[in-house]
Tab-separated table of C-alpha atoms in Angstrom:
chain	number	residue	atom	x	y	z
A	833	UNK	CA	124.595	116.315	57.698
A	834	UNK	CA	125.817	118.494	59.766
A	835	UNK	CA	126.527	117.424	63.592
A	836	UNK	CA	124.931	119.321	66.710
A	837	UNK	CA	127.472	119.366	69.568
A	838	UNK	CA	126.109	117.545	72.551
A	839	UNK	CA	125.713	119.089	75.612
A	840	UNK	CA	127.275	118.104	78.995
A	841	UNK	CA	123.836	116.718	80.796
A	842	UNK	CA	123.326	116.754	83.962
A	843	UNK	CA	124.698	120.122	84.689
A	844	UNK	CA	125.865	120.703	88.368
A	845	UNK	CA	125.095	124.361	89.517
A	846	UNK	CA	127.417	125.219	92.492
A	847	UNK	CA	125.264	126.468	95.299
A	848	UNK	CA	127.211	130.059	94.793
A	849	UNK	CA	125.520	130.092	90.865
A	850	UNK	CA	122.235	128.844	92.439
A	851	UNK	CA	121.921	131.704	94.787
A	852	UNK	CA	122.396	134.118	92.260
A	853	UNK	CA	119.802	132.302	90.136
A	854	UNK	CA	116.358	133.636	89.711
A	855	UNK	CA	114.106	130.788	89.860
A	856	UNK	CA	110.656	131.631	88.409
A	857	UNK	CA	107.542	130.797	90.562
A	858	UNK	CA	106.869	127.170	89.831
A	859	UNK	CA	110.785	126.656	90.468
A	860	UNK	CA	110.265	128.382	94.544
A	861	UNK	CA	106.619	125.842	94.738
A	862	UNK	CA	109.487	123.024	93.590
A	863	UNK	CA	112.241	123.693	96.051
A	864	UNK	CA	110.113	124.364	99.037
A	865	UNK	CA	108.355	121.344	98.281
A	866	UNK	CA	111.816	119.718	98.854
A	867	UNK	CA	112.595	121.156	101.555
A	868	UNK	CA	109.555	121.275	103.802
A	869	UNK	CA	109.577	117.389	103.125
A	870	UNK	CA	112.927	117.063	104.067
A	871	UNK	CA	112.390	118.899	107.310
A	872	UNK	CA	109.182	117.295	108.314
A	873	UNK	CA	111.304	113.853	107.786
A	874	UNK	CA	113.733	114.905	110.064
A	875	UNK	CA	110.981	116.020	112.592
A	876	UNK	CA	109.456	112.669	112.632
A	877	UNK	CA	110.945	111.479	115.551
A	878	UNK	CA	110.120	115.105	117.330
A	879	UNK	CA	106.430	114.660	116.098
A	880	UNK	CA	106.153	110.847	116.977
A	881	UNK	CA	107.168	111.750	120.126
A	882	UNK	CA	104.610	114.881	121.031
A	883	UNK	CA	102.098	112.419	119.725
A	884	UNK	CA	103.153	109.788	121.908
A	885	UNK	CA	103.329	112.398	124.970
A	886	UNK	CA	99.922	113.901	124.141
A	887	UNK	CA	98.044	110.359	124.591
A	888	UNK	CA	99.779	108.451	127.204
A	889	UNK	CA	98.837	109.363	130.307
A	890	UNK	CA	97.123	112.308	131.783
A	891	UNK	CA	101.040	112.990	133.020
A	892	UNK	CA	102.883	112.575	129.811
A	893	UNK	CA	99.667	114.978	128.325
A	894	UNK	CA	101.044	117.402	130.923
A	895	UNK	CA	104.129	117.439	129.707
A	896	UNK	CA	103.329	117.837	126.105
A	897	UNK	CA	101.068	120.742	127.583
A	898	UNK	CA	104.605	122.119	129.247
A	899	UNK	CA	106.947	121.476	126.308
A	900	UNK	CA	104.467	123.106	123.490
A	901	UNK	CA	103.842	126.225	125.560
A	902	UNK	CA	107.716	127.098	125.582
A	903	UNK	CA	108.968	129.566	123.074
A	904	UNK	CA	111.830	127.539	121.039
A	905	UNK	CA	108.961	124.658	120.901
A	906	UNK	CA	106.336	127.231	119.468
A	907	UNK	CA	109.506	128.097	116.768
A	908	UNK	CA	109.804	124.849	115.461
A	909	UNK	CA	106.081	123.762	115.694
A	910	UNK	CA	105.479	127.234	113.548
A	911	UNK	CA	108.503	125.481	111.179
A	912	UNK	CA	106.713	122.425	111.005
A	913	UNK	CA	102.642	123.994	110.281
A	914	UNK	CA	104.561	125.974	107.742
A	915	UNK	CA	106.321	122.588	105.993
A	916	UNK	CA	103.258	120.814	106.440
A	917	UNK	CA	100.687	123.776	104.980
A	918	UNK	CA	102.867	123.775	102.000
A	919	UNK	CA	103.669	120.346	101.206
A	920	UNK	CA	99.808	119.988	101.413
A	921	UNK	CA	99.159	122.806	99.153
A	922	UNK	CA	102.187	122.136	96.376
A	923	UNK	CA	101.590	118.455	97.129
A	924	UNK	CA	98.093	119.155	95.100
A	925	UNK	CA	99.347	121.435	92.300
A	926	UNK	CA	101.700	118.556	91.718
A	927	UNK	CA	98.760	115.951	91.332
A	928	UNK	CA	97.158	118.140	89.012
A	929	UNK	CA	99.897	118.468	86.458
A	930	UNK	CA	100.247	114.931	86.930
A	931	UNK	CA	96.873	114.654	85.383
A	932	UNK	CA	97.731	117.068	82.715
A	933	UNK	CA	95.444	119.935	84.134
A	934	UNK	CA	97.323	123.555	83.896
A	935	UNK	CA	100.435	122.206	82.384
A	936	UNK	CA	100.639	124.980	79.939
A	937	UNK	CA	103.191	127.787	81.656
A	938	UNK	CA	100.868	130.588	81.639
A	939	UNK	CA	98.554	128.062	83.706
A	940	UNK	CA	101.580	126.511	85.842
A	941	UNK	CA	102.994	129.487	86.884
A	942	UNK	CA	99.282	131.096	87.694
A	943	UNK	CA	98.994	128.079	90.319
A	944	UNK	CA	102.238	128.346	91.376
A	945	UNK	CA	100.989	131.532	93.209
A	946	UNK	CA	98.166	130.364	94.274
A	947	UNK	CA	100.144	127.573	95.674
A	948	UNK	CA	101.610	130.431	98.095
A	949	UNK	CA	98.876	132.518	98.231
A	950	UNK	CA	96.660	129.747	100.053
A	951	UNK	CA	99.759	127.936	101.984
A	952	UNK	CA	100.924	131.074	103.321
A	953	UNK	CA	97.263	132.659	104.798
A	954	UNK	CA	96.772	129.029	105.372
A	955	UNK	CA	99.534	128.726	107.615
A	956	UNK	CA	98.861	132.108	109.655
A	957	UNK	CA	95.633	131.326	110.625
A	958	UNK	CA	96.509	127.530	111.828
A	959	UNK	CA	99.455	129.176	113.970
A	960	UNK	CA	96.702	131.646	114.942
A	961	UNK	CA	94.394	128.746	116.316
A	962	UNK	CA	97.448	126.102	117.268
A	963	UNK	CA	99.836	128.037	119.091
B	119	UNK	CA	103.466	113.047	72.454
B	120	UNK	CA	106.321	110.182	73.351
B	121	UNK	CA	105.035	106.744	73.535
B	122	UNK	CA	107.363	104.904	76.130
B	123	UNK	CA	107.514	101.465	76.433
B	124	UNK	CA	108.055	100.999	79.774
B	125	UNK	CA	109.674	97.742	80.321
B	126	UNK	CA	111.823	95.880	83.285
B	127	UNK	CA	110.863	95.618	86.796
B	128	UNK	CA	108.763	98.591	86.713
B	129	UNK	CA	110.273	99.707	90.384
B	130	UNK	CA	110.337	103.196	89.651
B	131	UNK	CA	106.450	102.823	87.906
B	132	UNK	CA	105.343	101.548	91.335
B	133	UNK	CA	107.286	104.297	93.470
B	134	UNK	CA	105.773	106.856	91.312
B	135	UNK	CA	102.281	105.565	91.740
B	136	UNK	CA	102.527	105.051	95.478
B	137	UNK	CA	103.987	108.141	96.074
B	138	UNK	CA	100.689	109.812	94.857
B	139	UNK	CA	98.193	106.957	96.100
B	140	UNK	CA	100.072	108.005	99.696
B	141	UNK	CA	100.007	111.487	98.955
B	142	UNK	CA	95.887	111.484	98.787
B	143	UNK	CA	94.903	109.667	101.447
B	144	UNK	CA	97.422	111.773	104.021
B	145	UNK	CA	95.761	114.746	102.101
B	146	UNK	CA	92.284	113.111	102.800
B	147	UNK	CA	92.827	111.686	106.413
B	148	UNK	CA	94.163	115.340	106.857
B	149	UNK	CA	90.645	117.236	105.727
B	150	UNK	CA	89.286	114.210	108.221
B	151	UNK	CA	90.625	114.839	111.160
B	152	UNK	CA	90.488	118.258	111.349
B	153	UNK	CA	86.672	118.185	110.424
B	154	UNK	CA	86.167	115.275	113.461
B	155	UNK	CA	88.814	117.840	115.765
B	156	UNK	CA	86.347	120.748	115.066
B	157	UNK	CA	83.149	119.121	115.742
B	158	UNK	CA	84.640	116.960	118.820
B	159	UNK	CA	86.310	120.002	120.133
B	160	UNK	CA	88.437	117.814	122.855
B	161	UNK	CA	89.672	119.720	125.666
B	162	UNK	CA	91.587	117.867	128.127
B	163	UNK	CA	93.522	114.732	127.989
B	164	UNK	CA	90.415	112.692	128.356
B	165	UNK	CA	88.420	113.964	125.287
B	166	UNK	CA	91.923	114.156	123.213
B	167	UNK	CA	92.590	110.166	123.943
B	168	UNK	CA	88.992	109.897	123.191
B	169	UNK	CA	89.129	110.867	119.816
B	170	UNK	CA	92.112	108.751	118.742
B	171	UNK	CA	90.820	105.680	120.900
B	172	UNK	CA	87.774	105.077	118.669
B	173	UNK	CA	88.235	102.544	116.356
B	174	UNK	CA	88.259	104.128	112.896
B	175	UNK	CA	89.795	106.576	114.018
B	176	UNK	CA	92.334	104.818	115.448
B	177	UNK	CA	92.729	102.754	111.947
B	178	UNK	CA	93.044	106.161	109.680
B	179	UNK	CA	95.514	106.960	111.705
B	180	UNK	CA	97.691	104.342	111.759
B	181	UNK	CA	96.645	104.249	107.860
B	182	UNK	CA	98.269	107.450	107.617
B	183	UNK	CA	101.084	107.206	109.537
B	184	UNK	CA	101.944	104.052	107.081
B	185	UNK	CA	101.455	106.242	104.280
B	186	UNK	CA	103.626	108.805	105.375
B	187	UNK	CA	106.127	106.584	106.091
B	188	UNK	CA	106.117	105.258	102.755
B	189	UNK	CA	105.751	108.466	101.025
B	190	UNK	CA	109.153	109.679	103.292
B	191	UNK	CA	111.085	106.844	102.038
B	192	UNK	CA	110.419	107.897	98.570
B	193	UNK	CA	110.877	111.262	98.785
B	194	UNK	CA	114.141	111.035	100.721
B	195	UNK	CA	115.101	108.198	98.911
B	196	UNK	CA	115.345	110.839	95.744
B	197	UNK	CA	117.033	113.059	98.185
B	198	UNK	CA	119.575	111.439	98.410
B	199	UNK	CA	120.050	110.226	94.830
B	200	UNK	CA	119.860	113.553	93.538
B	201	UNK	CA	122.889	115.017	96.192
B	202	UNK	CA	124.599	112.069	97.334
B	203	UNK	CA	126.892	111.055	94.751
B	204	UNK	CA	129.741	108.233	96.853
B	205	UNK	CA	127.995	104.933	96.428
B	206	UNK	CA	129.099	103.919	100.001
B	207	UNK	CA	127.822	106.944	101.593
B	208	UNK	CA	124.346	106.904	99.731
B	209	UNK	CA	123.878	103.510	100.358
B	210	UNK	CA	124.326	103.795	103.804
B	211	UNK	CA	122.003	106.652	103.916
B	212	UNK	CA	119.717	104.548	102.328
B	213	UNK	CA	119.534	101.833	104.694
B	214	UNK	CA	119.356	104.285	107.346
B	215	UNK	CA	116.584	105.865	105.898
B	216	UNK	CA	114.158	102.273	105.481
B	217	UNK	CA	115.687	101.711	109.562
B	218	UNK	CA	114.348	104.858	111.151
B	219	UNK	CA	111.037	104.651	109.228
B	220	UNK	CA	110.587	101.144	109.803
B	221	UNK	CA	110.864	101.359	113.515
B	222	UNK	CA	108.543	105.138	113.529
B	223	UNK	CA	105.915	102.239	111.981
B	224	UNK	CA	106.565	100.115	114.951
B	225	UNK	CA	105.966	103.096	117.293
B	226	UNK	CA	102.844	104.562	115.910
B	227	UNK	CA	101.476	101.496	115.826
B	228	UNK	CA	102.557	101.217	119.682
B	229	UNK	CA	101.166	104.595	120.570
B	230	UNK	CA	98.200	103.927	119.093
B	231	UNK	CA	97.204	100.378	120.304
B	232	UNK	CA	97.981	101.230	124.076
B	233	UNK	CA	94.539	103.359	123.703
């Protein structure tokens, strides 16, 4: 019997080797998924607070009128519609292959772009009507 | 097809599941609200406290704001498993993590119950 060398597992990428890597569709719908997460987590206190501005007090609801019609505000709220759009919209695909519907790769990576081709008009047309 | 017997505590089982339970009803409350916010059409402070000040309302919301709590602390949770290899350090993150989203539960409920 002859013996199959085992690989190291888990292999650690630098971030220099990951830049240079060419992630296919489904991989981008992955990492963004990540990372719009991560950013709307740190956010939360940001967004806890506009809510909490917005409903107060007739005052405090001028305030959040103020803050939100400043540019740097309308950066990261554009930031955050973007995370949130697709989250949403990966957040979905996700569910599906979690019920075994389009797990084959031809299927995955098919709505992997749609995944970007909703989130992205998606997100346009919400800063369109939000900010 | 691999048939795992899953056996233990079944912690991760349960994260798993209630990261998806979470993710549909912040995916549902989300259709929601923006179908009651285009009908309701509040302009104005007044008609904007309206909307959340109505009971049901008022309980989806908080309803999702749980959710997304819990759905955070399991996503970041993995976070910081996957990049945060010093015990000390990830532990700490950890605990830091639970903190900060156990207190924003504290003050959504807060903003929404002065309404």
């Amino acid at each position: 019997m002859t013996k199959v060398p085992i690989k190291k597992r888990p292999r650690n990428l630098s971030l220099d080797m990951l830049s240079r890597y060419d992630l296919p569709l489904p991989g981008k719908v992955s990492i963004f998924h990540r990372i719009s997460g991560a950013g709307l987590f740190l956010c939360l206190p940001l967004i806890l607070w506009l809510f909490s501005a917005s409903l107060t007090s007739p005052e405090s609801f001028a305030l959040f009128t103020a803050v939100f019609a400043t540019w740097p505000a309308k950066v990261v709220m554009a930031g955050l519609i973007w995370a949130y759009v697709h989250h949403f919209c990966a957040g979905i695909r996700f569910l599906l292959l979690d019920l075994h519907i389009g797990i084959e790769k031809e299927a995955a990576r098919k709505s992997a772009g749609i995944v970007f081709a909703v989130s992205i008009p998606l997100t346009l047309i919400l800063l369109g009507v939000l900010l | 097809m691999i048939n795992r017997i899953v056996v233990g505590a079944h912690y991760g089982l349960r994260d798993w599941i209630v990261q998806r339970a979470t993710a549909v009803i912040m995916a549902v409350y989300s259709v929601v609200i923006a179908a009651v916010l285009l009908v309701v059409r509040p302009s104005g402070f007044e008609a904007w406290q309206g909307v959340f000040a109505n009971g049901l309302i008022k309980f989806l919301t908080f309803l999702f704001f749980v959710s997304l709590f819990y759905h955070a602390w399991i996503g970041i949770r993995d976070i910081w498993m996957d990049y945060i290899q010093p015990v000390g350090l990830r532990l700490t993150l950890h605990v830091l993590t639970a903190a900060a989203l156990v207190g924003y539960t504290a003050w959504a409920a807060a903003i929404l119950w002065r309404l």
